[in-house]
mmCIF file with all atom_site columns, C-alpha atoms in Angstrom:
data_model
loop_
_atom_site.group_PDB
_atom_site.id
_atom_site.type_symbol
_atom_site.label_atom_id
_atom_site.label_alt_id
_atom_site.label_comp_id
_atom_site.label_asym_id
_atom_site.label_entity_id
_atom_site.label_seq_id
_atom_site.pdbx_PDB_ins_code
_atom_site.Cartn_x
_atom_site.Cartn_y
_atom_site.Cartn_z
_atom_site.occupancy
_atom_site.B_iso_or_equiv
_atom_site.pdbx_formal_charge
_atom_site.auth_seq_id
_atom_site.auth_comp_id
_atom_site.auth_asym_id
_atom_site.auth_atom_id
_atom_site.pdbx_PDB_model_num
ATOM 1   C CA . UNK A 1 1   ? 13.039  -4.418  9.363  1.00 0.00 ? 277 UNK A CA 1
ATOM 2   C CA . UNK A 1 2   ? 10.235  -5.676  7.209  1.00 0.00 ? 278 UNK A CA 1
ATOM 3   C CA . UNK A 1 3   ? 9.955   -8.903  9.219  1.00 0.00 ? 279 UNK A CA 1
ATOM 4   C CA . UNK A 1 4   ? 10.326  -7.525  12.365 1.00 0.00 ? 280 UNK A CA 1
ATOM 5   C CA . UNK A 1 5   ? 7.307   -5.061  11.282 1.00 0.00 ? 281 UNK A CA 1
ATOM 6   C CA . UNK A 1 6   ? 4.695   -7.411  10.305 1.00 0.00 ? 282 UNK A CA 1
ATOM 7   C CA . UNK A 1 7   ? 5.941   -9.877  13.365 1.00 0.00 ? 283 UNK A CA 1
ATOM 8   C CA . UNK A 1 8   ? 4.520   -7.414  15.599 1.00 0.00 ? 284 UNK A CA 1
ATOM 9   C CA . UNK A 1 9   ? 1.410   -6.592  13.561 1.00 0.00 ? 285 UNK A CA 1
ATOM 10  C CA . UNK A 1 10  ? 0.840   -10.518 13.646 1.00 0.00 ? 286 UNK A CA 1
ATOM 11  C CA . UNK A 1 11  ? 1.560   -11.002 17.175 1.00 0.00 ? 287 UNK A CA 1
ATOM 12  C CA . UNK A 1 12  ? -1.349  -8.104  17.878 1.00 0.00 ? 288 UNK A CA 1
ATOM 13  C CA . UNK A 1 13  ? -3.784  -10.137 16.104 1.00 0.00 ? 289 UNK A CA 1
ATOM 14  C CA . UNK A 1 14  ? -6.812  -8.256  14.544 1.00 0.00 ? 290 UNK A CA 1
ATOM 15  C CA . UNK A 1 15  ? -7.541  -5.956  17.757 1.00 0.00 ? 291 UNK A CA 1
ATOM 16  C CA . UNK A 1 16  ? -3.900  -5.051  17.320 1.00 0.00 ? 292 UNK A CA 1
ATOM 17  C CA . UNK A 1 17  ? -4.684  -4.026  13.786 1.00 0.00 ? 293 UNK A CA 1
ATOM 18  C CA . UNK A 1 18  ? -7.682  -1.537  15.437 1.00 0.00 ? 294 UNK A CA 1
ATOM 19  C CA . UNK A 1 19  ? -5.961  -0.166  18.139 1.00 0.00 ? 295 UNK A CA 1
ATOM 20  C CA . UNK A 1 20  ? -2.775  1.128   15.545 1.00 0.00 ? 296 UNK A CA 1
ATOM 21  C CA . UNK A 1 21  ? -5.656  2.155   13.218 1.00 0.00 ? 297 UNK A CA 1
ATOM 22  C CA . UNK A 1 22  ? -7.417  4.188   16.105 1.00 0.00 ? 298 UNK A CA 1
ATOM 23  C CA . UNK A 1 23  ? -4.339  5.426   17.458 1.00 0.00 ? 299 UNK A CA 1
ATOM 24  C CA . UNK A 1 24  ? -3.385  6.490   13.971 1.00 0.00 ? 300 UNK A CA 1
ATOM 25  C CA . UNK A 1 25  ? -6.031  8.639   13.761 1.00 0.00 ? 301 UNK A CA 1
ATOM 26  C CA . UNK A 1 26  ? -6.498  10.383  16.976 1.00 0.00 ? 302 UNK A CA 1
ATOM 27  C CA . UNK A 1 27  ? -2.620  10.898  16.745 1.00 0.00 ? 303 UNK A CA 1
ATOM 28  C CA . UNK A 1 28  ? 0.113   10.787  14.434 1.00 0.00 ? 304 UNK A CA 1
ATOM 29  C CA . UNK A 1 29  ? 2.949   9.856   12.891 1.00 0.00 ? 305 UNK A CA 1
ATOM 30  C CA . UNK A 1 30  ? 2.087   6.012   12.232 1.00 0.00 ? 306 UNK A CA 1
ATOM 31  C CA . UNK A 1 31  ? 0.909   5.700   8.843  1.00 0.00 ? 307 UNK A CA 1
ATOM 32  C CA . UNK A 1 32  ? -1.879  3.321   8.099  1.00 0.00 ? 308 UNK A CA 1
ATOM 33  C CA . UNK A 1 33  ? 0.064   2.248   5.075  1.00 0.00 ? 309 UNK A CA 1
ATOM 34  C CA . UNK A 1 34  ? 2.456   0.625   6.739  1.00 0.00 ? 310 UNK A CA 1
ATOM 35  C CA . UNK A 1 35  ? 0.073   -0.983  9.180  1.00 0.00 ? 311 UNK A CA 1
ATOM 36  C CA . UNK A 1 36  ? -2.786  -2.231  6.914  1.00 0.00 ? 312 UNK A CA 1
ATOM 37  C CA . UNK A 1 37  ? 0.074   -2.577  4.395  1.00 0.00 ? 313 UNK A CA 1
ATOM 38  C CA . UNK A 1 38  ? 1.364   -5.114  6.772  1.00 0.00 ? 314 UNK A CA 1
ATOM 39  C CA . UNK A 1 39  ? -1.391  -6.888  7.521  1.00 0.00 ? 315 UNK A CA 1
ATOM 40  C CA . UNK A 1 40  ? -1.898  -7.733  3.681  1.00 0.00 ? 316 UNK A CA 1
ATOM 41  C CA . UNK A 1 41  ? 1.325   -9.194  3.762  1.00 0.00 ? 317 UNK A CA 1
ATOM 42  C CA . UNK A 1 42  ? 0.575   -11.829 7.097  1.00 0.00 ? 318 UNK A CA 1
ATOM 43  C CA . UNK A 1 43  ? -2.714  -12.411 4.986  1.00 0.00 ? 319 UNK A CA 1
ATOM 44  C CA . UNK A 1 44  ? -0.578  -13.611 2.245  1.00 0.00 ? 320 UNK A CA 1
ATOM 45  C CA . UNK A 1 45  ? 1.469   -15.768 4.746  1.00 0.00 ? 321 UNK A CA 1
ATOM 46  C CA . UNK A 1 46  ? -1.650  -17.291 6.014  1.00 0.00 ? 322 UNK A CA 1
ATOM 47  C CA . UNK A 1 47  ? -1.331  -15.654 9.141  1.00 0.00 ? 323 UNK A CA 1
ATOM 48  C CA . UNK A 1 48  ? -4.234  -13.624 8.998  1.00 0.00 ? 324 UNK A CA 1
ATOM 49  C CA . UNK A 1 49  ? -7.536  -13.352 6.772  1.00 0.00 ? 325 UNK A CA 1
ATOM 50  C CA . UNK A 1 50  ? -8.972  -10.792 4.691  1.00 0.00 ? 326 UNK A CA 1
ATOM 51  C CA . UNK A 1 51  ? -12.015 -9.955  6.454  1.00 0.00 ? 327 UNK A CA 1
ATOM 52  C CA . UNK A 1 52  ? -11.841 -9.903  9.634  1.00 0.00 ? 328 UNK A CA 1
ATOM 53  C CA . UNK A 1 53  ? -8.104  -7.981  9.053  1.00 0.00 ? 329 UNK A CA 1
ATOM 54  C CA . UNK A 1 54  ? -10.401 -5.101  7.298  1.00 0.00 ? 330 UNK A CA 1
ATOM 55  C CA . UNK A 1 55  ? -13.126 -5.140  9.734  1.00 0.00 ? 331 UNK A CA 1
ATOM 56  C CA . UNK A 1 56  ? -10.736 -4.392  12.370 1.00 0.00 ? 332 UNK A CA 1
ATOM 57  C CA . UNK A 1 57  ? -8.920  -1.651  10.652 1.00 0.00 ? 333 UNK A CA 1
ATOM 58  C CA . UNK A 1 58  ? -11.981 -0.138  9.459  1.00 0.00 ? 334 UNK A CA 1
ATOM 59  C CA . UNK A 1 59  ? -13.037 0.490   12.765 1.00 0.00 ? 335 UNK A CA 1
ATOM 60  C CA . UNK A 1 60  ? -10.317 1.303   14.258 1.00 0.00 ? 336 UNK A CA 1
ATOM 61  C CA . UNK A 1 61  ? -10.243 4.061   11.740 1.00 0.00 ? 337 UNK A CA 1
ATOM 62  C CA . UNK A 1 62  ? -13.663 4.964   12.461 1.00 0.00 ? 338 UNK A CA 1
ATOM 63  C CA . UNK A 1 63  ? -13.619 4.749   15.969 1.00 0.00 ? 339 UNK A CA 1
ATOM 64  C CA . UNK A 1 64  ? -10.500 7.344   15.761 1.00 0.00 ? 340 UNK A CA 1
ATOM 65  C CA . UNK A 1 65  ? -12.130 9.934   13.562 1.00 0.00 ? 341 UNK A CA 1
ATOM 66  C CA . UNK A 1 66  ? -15.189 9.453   15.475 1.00 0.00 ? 342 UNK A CA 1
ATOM 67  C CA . UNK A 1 67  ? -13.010 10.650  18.716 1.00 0.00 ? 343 UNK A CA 1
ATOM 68  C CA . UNK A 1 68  ? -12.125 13.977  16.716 1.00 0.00 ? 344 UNK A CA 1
ATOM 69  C CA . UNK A 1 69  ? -15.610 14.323  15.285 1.00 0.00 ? 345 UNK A CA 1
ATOM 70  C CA . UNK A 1 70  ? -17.423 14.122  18.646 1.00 0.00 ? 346 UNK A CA 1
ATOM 71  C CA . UNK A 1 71  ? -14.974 16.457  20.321 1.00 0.00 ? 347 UNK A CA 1
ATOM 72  C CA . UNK A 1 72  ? -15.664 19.339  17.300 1.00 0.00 ? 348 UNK A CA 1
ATOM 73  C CA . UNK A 1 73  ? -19.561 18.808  18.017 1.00 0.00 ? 349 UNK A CA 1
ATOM 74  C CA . UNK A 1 74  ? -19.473 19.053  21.694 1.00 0.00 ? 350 UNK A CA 1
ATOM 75  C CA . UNK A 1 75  ? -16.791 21.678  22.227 1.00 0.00 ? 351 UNK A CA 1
ATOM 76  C CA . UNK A 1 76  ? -18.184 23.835  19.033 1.00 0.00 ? 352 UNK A CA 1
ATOM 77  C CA . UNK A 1 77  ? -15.679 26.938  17.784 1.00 0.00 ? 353 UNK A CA 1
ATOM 78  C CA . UNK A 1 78  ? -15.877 28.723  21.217 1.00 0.00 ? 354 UNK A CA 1
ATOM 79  C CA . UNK A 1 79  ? -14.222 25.889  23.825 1.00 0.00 ? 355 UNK A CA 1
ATOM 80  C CA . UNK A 1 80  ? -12.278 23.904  20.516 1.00 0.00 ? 356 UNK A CA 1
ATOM 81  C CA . UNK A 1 81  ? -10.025 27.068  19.320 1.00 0.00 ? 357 UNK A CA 1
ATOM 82  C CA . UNK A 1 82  ? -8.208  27.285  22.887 1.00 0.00 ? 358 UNK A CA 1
ATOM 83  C CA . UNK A 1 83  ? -7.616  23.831  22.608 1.00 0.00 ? 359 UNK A CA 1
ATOM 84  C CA . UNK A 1 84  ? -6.020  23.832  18.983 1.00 0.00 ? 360 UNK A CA 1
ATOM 85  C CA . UNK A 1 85  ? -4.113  26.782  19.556 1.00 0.00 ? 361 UNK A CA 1
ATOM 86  C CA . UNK A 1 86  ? -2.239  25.657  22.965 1.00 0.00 ? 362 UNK A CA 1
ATOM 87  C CA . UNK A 1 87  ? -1.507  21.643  21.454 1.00 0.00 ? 363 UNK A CA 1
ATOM 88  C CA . UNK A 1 88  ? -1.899  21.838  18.316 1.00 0.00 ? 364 UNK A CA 1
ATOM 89  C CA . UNK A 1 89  ? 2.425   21.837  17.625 1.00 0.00 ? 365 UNK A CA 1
ATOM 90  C CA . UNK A 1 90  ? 1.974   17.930  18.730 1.00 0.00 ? 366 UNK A CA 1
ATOM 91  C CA . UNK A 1 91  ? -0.441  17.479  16.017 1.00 0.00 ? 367 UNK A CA 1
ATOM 92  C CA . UNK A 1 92  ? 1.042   19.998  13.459 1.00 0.00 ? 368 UNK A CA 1
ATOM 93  C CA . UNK A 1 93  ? -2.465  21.630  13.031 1.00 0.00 ? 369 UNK A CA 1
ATOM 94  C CA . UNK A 1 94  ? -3.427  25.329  13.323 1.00 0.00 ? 370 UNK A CA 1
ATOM 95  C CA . UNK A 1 95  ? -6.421  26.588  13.845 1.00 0.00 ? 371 UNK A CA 1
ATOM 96  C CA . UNK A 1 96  ? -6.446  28.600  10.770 1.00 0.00 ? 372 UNK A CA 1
ATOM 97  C CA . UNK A 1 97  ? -6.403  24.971  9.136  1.00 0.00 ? 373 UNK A CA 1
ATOM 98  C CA . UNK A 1 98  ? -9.476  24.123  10.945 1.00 0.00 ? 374 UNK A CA 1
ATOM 99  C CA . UNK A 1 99  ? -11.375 27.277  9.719  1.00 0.00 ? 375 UNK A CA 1
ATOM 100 C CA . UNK A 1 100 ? -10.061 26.733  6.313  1.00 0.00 ? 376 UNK A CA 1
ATOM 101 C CA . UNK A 1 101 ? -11.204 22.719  6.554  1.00 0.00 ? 377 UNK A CA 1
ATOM 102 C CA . UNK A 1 102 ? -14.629 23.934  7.449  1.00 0.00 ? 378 UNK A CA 1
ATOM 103 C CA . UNK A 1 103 ? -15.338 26.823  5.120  1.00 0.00 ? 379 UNK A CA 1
ATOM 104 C CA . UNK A 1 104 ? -13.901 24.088  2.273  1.00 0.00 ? 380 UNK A CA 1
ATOM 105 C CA . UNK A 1 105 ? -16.365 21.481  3.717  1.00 0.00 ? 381 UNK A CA 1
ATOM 106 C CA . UNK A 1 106 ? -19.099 23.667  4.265  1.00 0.00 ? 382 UNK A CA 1
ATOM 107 C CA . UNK A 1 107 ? -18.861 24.564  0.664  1.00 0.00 ? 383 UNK A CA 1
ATOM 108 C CA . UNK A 1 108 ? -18.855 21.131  -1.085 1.00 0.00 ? 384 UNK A CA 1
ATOM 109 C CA . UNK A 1 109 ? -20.760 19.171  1.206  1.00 0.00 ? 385 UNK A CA 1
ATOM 110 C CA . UNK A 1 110 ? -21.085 16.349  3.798  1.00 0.00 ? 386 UNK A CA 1
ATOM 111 C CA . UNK A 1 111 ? -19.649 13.434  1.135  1.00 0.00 ? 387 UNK A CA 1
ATOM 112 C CA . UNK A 1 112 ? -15.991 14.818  1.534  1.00 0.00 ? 388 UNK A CA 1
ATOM 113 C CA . UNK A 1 113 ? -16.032 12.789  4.988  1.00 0.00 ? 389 UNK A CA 1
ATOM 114 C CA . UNK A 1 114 ? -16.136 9.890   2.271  1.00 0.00 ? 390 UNK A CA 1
ATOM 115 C CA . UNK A 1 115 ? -13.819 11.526  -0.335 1.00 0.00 ? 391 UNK A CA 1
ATOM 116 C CA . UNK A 1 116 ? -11.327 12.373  1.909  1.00 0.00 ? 392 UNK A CA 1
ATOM 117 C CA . UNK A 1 117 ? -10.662 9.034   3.057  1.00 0.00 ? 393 UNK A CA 1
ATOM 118 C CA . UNK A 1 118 ? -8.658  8.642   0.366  1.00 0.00 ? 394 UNK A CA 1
ATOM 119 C CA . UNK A 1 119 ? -5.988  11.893  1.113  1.00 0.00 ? 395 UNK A CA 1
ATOM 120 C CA . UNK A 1 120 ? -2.948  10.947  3.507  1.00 0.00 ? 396 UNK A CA 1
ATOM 121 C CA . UNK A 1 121 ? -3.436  14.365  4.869  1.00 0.00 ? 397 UNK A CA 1
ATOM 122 C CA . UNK A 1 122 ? -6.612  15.652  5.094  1.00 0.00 ? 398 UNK A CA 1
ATOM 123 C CA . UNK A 1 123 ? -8.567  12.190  6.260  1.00 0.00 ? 399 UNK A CA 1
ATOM 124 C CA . UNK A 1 124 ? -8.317  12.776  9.939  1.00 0.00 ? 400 UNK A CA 1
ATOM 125 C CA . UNK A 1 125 ? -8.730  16.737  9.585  1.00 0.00 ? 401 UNK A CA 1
ATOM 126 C CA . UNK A 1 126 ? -12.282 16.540  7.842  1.00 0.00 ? 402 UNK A CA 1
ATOM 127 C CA . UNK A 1 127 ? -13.661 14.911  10.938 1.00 0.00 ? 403 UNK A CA 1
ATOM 128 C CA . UNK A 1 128 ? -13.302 18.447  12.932 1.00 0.00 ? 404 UNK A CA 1
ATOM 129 C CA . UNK A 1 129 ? -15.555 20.896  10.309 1.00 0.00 ? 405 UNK A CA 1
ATOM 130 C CA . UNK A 1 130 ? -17.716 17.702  9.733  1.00 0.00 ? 406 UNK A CA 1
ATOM 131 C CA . UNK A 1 131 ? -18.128 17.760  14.233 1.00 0.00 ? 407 UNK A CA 1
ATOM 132 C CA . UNK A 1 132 ? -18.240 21.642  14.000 1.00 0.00 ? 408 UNK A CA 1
ATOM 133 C CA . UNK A 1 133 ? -21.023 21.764  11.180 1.00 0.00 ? 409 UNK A CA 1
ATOM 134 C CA . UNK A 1 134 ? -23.019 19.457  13.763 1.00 0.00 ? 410 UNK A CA 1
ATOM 135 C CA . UNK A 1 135 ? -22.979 16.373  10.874 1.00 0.00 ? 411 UNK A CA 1
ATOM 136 C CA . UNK A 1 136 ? -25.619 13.723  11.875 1.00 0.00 ? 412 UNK A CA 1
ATOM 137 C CA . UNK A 1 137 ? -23.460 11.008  13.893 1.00 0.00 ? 413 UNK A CA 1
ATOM 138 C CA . UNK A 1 138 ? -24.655 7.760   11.805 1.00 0.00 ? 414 UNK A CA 1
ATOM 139 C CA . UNK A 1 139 ? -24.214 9.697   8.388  1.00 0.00 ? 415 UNK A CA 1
ATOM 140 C CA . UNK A 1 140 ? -20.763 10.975  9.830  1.00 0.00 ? 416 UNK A CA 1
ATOM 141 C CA . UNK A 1 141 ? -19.580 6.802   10.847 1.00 0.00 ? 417 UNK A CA 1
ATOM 142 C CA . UNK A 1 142 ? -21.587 5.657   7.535  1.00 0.00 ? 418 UNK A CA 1
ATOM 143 C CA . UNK A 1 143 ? -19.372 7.714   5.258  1.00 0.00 ? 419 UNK A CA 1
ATOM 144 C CA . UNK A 1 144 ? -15.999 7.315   7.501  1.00 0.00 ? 420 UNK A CA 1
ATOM 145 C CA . UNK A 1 145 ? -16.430 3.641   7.439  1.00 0.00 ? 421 UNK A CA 1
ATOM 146 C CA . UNK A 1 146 ? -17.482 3.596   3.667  1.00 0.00 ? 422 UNK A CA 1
ATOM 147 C CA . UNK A 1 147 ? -14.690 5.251   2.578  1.00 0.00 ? 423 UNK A CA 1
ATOM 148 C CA . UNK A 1 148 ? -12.086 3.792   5.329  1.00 0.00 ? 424 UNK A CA 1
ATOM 149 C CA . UNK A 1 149 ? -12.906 0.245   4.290  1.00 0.00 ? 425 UNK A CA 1
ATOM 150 C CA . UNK A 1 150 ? -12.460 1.225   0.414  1.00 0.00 ? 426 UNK A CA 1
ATOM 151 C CA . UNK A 1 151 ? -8.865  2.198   1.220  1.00 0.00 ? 427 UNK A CA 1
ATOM 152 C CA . UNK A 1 152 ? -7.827  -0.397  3.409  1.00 0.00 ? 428 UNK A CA 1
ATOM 153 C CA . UNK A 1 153 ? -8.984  -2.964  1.181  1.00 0.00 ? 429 UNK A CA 1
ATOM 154 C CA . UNK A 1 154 ? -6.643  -1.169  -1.363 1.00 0.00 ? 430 UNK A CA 1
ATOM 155 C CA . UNK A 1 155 ? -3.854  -1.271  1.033  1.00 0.00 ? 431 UNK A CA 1
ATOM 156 C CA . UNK A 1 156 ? -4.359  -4.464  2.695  1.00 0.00 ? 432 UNK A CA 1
ATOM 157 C CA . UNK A 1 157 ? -3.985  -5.737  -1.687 1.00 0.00 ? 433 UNK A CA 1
ATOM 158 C CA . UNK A 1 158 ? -1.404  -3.996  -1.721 1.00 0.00 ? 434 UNK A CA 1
ATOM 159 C CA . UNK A 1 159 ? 0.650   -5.504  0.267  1.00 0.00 ? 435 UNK A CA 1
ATOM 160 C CA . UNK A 1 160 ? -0.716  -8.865  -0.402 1.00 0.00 ? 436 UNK A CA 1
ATOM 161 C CA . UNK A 1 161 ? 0.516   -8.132  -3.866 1.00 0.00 ? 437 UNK A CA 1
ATOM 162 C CA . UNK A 1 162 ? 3.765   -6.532  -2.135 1.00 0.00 ? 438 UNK A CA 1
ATOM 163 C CA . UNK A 1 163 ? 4.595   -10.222 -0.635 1.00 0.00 ? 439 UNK A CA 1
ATOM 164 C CA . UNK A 1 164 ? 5.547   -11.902 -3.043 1.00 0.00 ? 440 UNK A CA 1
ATOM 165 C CA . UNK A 1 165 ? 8.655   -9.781  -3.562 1.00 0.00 ? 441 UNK A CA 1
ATOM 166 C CA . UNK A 1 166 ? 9.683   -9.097  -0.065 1.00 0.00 ? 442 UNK A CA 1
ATOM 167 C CA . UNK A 1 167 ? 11.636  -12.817 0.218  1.00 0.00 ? 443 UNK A CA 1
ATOM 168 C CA . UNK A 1 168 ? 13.436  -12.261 -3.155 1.00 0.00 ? 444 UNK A CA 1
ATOM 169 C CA . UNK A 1 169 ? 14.459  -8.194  -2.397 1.00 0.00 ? 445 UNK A CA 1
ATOM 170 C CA . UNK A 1 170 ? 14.460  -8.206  0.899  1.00 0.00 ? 446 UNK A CA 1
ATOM 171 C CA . UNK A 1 171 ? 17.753  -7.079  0.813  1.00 0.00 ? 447 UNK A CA 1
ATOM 172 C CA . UNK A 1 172 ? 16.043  -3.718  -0.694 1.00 0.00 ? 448 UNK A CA 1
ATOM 173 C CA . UNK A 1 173 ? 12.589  -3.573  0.567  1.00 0.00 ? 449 UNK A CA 1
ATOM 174 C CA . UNK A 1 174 ? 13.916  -4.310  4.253  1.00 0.00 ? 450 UNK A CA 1
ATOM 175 C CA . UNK A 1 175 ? 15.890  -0.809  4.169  1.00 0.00 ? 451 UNK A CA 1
ATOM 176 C CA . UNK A 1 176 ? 13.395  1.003   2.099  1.00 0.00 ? 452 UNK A CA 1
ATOM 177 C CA . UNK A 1 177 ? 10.101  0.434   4.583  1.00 0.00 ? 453 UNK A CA 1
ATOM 178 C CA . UNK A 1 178 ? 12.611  1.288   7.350  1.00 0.00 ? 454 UNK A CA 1
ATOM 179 C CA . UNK A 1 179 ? 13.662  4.751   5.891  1.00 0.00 ? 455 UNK A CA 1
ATOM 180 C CA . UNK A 1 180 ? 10.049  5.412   4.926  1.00 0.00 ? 456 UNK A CA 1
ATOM 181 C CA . UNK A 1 181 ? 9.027   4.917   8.854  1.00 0.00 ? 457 UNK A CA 1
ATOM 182 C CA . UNK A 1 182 ? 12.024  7.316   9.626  1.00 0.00 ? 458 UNK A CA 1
ATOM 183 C CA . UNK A 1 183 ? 11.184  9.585   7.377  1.00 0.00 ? 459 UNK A CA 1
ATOM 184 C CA . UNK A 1 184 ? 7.443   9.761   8.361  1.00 0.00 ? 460 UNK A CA 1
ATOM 185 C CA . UNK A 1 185 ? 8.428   10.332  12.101 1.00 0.00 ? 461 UNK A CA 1
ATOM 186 C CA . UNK A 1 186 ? 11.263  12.294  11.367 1.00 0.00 ? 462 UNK A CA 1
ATOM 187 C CA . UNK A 1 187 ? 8.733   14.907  9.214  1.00 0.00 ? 463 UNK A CA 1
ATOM 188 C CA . UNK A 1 188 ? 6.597   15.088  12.146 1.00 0.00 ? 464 UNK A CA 1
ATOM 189 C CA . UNK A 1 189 ? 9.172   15.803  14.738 1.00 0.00 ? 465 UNK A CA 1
ATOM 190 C CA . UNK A 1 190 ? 10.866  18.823  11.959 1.00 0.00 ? 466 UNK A CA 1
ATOM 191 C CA . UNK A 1 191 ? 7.235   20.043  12.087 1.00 0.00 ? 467 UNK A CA 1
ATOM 192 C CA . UNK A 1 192 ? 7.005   20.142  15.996 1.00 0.00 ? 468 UNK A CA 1
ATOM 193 C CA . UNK A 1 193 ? 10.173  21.555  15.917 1.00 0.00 ? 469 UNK A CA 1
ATOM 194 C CA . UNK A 1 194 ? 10.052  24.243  13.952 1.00 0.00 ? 470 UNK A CA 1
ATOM 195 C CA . UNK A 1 195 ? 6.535   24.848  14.953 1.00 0.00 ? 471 UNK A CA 1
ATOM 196 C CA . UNK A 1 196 ? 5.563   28.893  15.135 1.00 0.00 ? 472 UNK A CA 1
ATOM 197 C CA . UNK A 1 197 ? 2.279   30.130  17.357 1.00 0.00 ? 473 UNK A CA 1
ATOM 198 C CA . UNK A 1 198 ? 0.036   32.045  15.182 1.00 0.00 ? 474 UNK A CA 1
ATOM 199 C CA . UNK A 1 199 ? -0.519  35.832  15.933 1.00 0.00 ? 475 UNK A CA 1
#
């Protein structure tokens, strides 16, 4: 499972690394731990280099917050709400969580777009209050790409330190990264599921 993993992020090259990154955040369940995770790993096998594999997941995660952000600040509460309420199941997100996301950013300020790069779960929801509180665009991709490229670099060392283990427990880490991928989609589909309309 492992190998077959980072095969695929290898054979994708660095533009493969953006467009998982952007898909990941316009859409879940792919988590960029796994992906950037990966990549560290063909950088330790000398398929791929440090810098240009962060570049391209950096903005790929920019580019996919950006999509979110953008769509807050030109729909604005009115035309965004209807929107939220009739897909939001796919994306397990309520509108309540939106309003809740705002008031909390409108609260503590603009720099949570660059703290909350760092939270598995709210990284991708801060871009809608950030687009609804009309955020200046370039502070908005400053902050996102600030704080994205802090965490990849953390994951991409990760699994760069990650590699030199796989070969000698693969016989572990192959089933482990497997049920952690089926475990990640199979939370998302339970949420979709058992998802409930709000009144």
């Amino acid at each position: 499972m492992t190998d077959w993993i980072i095969y695929l992020i290898e054979q994708g090259g660095y533009l493969g690394i953006a467009a998982l990154m952007f898909i990941e955040n316009v859409f879940p369940p792919i988590p960029s731990e796994l992906i950037m995770g990966a990549g560290g790993v063909a950088m330790a096998r000398g398929t791929m280099s440090f810098w240009p594999l962060l570049i391209a997941g950096t903005l790929g995660t920019t580019l996919g917050n950006y999509v979110w952000f953008v769509a807050a600040d030109r729909l604005g509460y009115r035309r965004l709400e209807p929107l939220v309420s009739r897909w939001g199941r796919w994306l397990t997100m309520r509108w309540s969580n939106v309003e809740a996301a705002t008031r909390f950013f409108q609260s503590h300020g603009q720099w949570l777009v660059f703290v909350l790069r760092f939270s598995p779960f709210l990284r991708t929801l801060v871009s809608i209050p950030a687009g609804l509180s009309h955020m200046a665009h370039w502070r908005f991709l400053v902050f996102t790409f600030a704080g994205a490229a802090i965490w990849n670099t953390l994951l991409i060392l990760g699994g760069h330190w990650l590699s030199r283990y796989l070969d000698t427990m693969s016989a572990v880490t192959g089933p482990l990264i497997g049920a952690l991928v089926l475990l990640a989609v199979g939370a998302w589909i339970w949420r979709v599921a058992r998802w409930k309309t709000e009144d």
